Coordinates of N, CA and C in Angstrom, one line a residue:
X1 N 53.6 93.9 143.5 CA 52.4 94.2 142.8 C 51.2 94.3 143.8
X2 N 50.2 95.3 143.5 CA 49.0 95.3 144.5 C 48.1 94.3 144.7
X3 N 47.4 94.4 145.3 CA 46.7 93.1 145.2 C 45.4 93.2 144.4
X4 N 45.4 92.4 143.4 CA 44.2 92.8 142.7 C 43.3 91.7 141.9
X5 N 42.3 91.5 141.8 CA 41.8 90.4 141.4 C 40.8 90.6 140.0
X6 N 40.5 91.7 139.9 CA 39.2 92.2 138.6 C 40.1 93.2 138.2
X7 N 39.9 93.6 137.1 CA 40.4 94.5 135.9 C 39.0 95.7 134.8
X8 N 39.2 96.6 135.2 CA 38.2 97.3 134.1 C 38.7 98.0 133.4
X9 N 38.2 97.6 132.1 CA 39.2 98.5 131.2 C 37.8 99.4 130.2
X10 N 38.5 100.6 130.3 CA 37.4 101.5 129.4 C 37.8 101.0 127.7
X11 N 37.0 101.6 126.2 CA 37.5 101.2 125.6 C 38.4 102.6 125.1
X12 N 37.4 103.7 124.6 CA 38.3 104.4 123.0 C 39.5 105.1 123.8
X13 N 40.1 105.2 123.3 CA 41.6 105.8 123.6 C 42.4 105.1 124.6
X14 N 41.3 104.0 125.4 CA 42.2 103.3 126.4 C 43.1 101.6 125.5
X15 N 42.3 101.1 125.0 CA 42.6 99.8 124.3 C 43.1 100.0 122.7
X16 N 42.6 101.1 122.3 CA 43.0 101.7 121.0 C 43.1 103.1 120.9
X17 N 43.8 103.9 120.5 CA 43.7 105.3 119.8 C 42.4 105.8 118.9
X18 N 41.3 105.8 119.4 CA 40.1 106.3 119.0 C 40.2 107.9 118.6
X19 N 40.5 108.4 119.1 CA 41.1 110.0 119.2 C 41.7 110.4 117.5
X20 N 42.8 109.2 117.3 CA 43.4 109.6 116.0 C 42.6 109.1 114.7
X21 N 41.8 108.1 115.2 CA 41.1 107.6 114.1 C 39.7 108.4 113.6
X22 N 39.3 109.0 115.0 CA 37.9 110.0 114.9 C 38.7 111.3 113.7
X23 N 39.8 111.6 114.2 CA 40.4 113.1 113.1 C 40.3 112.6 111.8
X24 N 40.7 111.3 111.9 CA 40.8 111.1 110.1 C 39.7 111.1 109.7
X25 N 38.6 110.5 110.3 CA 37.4 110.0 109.7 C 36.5 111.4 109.5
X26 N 36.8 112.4 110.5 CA 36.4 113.8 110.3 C 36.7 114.5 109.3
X27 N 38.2 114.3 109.0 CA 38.9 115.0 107.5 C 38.4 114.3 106.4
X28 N 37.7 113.4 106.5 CA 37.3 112.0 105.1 C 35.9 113.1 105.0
X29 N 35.0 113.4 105.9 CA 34.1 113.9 105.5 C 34.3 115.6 105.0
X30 N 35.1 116.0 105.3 CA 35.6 117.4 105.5 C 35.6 117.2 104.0
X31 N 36.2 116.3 103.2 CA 36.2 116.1 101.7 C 35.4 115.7 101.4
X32 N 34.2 115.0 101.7 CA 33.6 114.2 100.6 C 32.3 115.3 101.0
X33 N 32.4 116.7 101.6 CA 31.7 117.1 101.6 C 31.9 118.9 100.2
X34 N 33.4 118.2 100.1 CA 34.3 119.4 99.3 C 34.4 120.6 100.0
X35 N 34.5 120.5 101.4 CA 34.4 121.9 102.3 C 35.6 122.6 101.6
X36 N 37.0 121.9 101.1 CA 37.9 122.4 100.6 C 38.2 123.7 99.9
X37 N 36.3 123.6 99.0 CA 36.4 124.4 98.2 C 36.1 125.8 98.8
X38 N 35.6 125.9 100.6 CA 35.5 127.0 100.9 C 36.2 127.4 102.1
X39 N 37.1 126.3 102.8 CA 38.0 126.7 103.9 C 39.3 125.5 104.0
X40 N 40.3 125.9 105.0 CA 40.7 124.7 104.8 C 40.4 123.8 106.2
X41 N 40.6 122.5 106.2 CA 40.8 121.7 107.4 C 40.7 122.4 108.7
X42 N 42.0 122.7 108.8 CA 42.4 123.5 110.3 C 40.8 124.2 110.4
X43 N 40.7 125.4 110.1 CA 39.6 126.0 110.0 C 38.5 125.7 110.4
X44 N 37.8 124.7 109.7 CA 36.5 123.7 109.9 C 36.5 123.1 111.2
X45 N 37.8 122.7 111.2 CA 37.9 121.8 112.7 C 37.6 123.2 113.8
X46 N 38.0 124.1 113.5 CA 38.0 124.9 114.4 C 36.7 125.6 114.9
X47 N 35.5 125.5 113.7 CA 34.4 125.7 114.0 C 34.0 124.9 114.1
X48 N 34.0 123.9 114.4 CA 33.3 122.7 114.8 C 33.6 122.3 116.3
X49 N 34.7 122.5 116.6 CA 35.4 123.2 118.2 C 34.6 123.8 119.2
X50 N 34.7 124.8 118.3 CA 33.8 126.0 118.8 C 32.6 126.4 119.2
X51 N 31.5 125.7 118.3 CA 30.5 125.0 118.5 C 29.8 123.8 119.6
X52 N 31.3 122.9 119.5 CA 31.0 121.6 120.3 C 31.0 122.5 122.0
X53 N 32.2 123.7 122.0 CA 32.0 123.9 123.2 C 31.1 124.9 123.8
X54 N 30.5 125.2 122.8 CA 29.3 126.4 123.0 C 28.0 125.2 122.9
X55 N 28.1 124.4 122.7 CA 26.8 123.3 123.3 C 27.1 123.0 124.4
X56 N 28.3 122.3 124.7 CA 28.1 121.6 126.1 C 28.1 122.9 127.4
X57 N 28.1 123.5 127.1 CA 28.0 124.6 127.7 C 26.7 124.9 127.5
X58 N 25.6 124.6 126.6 CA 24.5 125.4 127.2 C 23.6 123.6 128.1
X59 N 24.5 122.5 127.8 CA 24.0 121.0 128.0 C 24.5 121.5 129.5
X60 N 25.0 121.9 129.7 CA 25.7 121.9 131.4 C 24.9 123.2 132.2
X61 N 24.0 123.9 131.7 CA 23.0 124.9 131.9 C 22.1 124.6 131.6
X62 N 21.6 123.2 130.9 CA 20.7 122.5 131.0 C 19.8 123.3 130.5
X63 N 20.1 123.8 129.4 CA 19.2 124.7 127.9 C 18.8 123.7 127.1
X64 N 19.2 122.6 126.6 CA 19.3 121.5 125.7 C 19.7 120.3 126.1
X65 N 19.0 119.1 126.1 CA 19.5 118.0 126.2 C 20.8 117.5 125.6
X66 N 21.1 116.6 126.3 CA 23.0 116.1 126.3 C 23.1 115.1 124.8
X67 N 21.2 114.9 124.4 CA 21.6 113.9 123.2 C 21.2 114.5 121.8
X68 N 21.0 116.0 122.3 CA 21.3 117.0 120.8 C 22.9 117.6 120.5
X69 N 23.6 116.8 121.2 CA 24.9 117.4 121.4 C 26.1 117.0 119.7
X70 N 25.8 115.9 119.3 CA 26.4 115.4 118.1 C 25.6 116.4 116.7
X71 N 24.1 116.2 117.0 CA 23.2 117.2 115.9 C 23.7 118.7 115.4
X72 N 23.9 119.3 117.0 CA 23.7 120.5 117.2 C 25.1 121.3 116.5
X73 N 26.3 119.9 117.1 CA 27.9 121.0 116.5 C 27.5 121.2 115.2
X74 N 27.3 119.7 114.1 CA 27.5 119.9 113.0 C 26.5 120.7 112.4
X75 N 25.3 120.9 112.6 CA 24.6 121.9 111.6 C 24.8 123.2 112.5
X76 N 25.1 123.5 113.5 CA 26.0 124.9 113.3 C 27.4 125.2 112.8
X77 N 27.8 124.1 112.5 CA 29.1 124.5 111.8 C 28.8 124.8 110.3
X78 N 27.8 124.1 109.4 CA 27.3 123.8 108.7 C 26.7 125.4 108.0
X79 N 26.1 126.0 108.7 CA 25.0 127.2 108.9 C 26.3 128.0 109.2
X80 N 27.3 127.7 109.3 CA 28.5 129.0 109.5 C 29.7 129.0 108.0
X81 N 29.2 128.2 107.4 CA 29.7 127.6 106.1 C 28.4 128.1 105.0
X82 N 27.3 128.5 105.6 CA 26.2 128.6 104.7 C 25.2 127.7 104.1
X83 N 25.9 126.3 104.2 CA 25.1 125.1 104.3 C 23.8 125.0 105.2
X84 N 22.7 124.9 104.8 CA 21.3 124.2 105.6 C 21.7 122.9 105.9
X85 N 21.7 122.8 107.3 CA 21.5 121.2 107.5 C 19.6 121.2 108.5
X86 N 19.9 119.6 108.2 CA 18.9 119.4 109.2 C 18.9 118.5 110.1
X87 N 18.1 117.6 111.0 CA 18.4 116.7 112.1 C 18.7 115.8 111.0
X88 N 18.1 115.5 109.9 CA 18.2 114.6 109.4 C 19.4 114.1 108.7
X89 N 19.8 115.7 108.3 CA 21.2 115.3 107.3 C 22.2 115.1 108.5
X90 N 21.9 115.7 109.6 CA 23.0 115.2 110.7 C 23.3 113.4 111.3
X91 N 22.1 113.1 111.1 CA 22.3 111.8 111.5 C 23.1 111.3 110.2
X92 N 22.8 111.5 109.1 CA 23.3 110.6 107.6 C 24.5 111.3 107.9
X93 N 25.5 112.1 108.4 CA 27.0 112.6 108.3 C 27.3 111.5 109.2
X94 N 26.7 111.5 110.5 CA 27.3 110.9 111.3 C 27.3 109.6 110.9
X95 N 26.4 109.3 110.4 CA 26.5 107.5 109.9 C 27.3 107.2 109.7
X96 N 27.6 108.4 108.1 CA 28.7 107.9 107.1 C 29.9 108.2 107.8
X97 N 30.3 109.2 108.7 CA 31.6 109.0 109.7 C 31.7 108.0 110.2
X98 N 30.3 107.6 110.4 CA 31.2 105.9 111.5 C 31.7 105.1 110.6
X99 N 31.7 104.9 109.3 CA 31.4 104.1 108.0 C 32.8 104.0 108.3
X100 N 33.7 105.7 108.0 CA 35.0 105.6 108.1 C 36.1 105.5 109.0
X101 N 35.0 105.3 110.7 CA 35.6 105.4 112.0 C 36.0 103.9 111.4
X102 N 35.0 102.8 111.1 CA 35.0 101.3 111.3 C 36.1 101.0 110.5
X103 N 36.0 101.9 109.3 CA 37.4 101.2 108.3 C 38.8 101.7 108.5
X104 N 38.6 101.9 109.8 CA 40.2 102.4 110.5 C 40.8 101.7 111.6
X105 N 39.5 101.2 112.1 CA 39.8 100.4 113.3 C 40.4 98.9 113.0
X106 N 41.1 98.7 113.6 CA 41.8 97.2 112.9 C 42.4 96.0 114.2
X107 N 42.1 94.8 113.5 CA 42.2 93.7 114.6 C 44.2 93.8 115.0
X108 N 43.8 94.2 116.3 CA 45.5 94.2 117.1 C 45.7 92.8 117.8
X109 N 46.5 92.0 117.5 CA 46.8 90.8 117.5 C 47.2 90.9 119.1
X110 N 48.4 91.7 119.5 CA 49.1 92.4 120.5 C 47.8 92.3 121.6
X111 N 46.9 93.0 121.5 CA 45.6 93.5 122.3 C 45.4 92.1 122.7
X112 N 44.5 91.7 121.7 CA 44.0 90.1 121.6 C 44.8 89.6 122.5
X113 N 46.0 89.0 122.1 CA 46.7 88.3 122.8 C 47.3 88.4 124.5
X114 N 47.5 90.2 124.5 CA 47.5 90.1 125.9 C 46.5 90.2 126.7
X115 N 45.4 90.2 126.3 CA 43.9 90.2 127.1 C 43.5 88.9 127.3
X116 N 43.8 88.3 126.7 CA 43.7 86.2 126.8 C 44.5 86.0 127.5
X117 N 46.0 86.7 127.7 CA 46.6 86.2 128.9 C 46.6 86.9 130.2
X118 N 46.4 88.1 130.0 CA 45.3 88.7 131.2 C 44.3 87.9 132.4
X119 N 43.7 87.6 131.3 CA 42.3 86.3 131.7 C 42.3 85.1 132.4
X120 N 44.0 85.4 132.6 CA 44.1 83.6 133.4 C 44.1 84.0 134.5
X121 N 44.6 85.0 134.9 CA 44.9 85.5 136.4 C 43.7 86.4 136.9
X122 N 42.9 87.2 135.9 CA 41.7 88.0 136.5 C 40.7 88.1 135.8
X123 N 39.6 88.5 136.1 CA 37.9 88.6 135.7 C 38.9 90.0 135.3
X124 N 38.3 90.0 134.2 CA 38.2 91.3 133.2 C 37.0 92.0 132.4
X125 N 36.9 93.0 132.7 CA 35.4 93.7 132.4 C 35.5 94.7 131.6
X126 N 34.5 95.7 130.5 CA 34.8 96.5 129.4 C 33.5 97.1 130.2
X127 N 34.1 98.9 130.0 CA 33.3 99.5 130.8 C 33.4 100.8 130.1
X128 N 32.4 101.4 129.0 CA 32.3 102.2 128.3 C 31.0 103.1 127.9
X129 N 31.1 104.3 127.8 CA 30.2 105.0 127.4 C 30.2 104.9 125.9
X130 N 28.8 105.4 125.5 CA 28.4 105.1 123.9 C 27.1 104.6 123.5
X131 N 27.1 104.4 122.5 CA 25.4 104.1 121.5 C 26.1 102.4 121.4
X132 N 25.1 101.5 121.8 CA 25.4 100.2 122.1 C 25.8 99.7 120.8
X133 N 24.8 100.0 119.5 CA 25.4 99.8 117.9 C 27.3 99.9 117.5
X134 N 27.2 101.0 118.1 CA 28.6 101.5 117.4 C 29.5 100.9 118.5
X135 N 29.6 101.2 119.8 CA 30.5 100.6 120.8 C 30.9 98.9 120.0
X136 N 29.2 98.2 120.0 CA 29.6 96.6 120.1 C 29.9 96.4 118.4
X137 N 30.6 97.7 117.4 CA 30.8 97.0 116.0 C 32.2 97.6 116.1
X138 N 32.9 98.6 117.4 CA 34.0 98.8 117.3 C 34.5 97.6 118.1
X139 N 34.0 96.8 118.9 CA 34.5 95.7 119.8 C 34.7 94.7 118.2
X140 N 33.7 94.2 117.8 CA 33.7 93.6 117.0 C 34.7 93.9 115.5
X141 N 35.3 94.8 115.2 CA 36.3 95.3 114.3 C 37.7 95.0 115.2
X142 N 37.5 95.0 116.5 CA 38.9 94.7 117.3 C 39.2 93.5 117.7
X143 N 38.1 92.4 117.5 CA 37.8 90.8 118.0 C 38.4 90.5 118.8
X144 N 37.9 91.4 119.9 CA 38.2 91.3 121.6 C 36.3 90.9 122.3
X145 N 35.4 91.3 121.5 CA 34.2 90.8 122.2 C 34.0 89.9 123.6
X146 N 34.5 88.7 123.2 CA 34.0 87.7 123.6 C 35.3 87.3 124.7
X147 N 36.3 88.5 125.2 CA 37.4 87.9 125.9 C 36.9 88.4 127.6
X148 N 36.2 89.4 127.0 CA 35.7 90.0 128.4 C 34.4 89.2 129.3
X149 N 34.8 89.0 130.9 CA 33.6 88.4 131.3 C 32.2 89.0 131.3
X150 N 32.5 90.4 131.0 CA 31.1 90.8 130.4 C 31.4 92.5 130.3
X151 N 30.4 92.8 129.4 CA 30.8 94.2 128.4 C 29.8 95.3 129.1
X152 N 29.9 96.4 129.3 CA 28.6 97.3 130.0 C 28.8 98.6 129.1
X153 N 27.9 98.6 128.4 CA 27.8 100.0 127.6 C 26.5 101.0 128.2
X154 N 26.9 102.4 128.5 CA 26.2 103.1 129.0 C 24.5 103.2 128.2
X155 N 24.6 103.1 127.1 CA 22.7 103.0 126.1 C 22.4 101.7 126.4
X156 N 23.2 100.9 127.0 CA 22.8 99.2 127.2 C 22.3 99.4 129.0
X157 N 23.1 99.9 129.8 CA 23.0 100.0 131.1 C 22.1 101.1 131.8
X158 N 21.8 101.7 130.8 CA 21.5 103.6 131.8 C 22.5 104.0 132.7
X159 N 23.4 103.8 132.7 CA 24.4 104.1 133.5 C 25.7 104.9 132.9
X160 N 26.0 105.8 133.2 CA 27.5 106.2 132.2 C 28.2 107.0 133.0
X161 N 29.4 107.0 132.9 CA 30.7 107.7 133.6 C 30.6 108.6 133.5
X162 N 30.9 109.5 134.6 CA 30.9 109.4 136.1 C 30.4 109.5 136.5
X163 N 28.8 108.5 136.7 CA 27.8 108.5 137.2 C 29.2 107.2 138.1
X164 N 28.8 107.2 140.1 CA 29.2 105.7 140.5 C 28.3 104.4 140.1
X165 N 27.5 104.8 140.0 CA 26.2 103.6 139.3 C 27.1 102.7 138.1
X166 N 27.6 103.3 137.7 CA 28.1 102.9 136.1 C 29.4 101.9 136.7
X167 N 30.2 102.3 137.8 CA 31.0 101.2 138.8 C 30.4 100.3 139.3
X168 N 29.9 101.0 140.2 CA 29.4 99.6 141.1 C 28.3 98.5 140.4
X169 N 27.9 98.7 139.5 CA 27.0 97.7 138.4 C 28.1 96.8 138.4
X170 N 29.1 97.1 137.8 CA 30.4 96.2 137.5 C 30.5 95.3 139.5
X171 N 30.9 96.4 140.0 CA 31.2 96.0 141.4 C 30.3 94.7 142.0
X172 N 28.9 95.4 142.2 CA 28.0 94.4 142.6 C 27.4 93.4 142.0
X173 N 27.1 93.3 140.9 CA 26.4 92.4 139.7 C 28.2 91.2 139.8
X174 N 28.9 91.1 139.9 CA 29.9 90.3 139.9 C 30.7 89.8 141.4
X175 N 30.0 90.7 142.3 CA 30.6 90.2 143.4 C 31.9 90.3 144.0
X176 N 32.9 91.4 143.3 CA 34.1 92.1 143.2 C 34.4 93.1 144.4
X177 N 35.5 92.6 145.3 CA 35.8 93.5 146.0 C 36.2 94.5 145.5
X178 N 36.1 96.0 145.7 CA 36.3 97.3 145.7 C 37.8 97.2 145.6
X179 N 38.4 97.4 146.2 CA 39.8 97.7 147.0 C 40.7 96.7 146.6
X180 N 40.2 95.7 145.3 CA 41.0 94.4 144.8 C 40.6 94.7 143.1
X181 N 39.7 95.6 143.0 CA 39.6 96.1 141.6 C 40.1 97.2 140.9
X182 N 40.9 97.2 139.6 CA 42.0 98.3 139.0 C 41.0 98.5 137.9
X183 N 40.4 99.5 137.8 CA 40.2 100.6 136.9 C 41.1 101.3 135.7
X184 N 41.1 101.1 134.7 CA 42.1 101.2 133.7 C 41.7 102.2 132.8
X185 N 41.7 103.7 132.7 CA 41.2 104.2 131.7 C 42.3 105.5 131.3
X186 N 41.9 106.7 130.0 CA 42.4 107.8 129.7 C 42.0 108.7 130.1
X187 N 40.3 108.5 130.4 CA 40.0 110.2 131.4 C 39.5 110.2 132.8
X188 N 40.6 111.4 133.3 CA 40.6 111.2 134.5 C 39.8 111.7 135.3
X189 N 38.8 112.5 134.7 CA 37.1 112.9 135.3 C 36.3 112.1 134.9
X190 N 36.8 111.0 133.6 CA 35.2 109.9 133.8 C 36.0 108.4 133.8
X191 N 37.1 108.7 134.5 CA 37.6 107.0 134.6 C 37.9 106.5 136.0
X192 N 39.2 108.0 135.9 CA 40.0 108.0 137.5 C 39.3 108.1 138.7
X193 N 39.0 109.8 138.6 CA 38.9 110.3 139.3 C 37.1 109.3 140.1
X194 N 36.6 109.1 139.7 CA 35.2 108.6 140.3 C 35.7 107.2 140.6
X195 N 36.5 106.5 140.2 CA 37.1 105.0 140.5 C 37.6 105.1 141.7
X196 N 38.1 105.8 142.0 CA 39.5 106.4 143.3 C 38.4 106.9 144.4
X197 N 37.7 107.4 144.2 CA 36.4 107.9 145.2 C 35.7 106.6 145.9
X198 N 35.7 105.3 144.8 CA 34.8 104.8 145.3 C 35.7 103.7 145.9
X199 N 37.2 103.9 146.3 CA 37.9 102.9 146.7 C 38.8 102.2 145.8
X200 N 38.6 102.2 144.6 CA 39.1 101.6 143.7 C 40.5 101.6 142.7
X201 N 41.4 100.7 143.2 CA 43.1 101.0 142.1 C 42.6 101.0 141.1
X202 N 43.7 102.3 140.4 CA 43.5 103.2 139.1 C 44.7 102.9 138.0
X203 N 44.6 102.6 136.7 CA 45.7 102.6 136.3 C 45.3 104.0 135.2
X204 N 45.8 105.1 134.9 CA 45.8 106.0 134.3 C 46.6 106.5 133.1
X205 N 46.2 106.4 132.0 CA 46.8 106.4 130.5 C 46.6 108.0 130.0
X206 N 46.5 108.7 130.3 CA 46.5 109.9 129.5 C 46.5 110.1 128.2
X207 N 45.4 110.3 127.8 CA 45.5 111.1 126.1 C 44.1 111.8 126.0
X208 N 44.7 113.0 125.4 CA 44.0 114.1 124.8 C 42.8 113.6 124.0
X209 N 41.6 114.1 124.1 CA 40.9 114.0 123.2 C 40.8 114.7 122.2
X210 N 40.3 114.2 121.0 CA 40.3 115.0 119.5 C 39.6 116.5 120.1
X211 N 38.6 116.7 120.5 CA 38.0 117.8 120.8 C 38.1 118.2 122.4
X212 N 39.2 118.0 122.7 CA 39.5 118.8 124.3 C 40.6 119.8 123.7
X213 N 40.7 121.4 124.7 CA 41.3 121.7 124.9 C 42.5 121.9 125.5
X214 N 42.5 121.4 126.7 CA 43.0 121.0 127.4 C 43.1 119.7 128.4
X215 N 44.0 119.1 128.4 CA 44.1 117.7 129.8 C 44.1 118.8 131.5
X216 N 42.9 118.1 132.4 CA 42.9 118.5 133.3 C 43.2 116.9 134.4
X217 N 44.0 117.0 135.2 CA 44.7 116.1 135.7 C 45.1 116.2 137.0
X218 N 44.8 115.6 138.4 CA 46.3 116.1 139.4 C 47.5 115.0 138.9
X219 N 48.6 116.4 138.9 CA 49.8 116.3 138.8 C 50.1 115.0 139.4
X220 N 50.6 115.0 140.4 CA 50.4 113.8 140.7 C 50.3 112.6 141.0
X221 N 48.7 112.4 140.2 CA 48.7 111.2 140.1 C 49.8 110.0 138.9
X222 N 49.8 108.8 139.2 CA 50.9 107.9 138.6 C 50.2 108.0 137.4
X223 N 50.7 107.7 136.1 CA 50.5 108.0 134.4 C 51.2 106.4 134.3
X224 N 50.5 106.3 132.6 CA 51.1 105.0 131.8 C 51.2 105.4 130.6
X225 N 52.2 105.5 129.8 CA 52.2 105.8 128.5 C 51.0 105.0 127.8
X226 N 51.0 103.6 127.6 CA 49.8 102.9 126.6 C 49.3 101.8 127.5
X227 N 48.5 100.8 126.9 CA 48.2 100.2 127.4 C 49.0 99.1 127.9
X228 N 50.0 98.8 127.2 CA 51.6 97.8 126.9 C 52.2 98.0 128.3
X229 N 52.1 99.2 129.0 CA 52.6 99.2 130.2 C 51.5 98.9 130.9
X230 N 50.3 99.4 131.0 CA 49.4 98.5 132.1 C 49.5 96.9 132.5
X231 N 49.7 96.5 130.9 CA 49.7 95.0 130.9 C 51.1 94.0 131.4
X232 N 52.1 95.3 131.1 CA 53.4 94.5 131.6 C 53.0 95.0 133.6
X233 N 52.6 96.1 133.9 CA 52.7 96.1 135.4 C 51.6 95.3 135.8
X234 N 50.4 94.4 135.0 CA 49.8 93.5 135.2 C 50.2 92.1 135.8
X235 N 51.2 92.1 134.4 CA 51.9 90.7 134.6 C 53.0 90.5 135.0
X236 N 53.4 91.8 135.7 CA 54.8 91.5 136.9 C 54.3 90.5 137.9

């Protein structure tokens, strides 16, 4: 085994399937909005797609800020449906999506348990992008909070992946050799790839996001199906 002494672990799709639980919670509203009665699922999702990537595309041409990005898919999907939205009704959808993100998320005993034994052998750290609200009530729906020697959310830090700032915070605020710390995440342009730049062992989980089209990846690099093999090549 490498030599390693700190552990960083991202959270959604790395510690849990966030990915599958965002689709559901998307289809919950897809109904409780009765879009049914004018397209089906597939469809919606697809303009919503379509949208998400005709924003970040004008956010990456820096036409619009990066934090009109959640507002902007839905009331143009909205306005392609015929529906008026507004900023306002965008925030109340998203609310009520997280309502049904939270009631999906569920305490993994499995997690818990192997993160406590994790803990005897390394400083372990949670290192995620997100709105500090929602991040620390999905920690808190997983009752992993308090296992970590300390939590860094990008709206808490100013700092977010793949900015290196958003590492080395972890790095230097704890005192952590570089070259003795494993990086544990699913995307490999805001996990891997900037971890491995800065010196840092990578452990790499692959999964698709609900709204990517494609996994961009080098080949390769080493893969882990879930987190269950991180943890068993932890505790070899």
């Amino acid at each position: 085994m490498k030599d390693i002494e700190a552990v960083i672990f991202d959270l959604d799709n790395t510690l849990y399937s966030f990915s599958d639980i965002w689709q559901q919670a998307n289809k919950s509203m897809y109904y409780l909005f009765n879009l049914q009665e004018k397209l089906s699922y597939e469809s919606f999702f697809n303009i919503y797609k379509k949208h998400n990537k005709n924003v970040l595309k004008e956010i990456k041409e820096k036409k619009i800020s990066s934090k009109n990005l959640r507002n902007a898919r839905i009331i143009l999907t909205m306005q392609d449906l015929g529906i008026v939205f507004t900023d306002s009704d965008a925030r109340n959808y998203y609310k009520k999506m997280f309502v049904f993100i939270l009631e999906k998320i569920k305490k993994d005993n499995n997690l818990i348990d192997k993160l406590k034994k994790l803990k005897k052998n390394y400083k372990i750290y949670l290192l995620t992008n997100g709105f500090s609200k929602e991040q620390r009530k999905k920690l808190e729906k997983l009752e992993i909070t308090n296992i970590f020697d300390n939590i860094y959310i990008s709206a808490e830090t100013g700092n977010s992946k793949p900015n290196k700032e958003a590492f080395l915070q972890i790095i230097k605020g704890n005192n952590l050799a570089i070259e003795k710390t494993l990086m544990v995440g699913d995307s490999y342009n805001f996990d891997i790839q900037p971890a491995k730049k800065l010196g840092m062992q990578t452990a790499f989980i692959p999964k698709k996001w609900h709204l990517d089209e494609v996994m961009i990846f080098d080949i390769n690099e080493k893969q882990y199906k879930n987190i269950d093999e991180v943890f068993a090549y932890l505790e070899n």
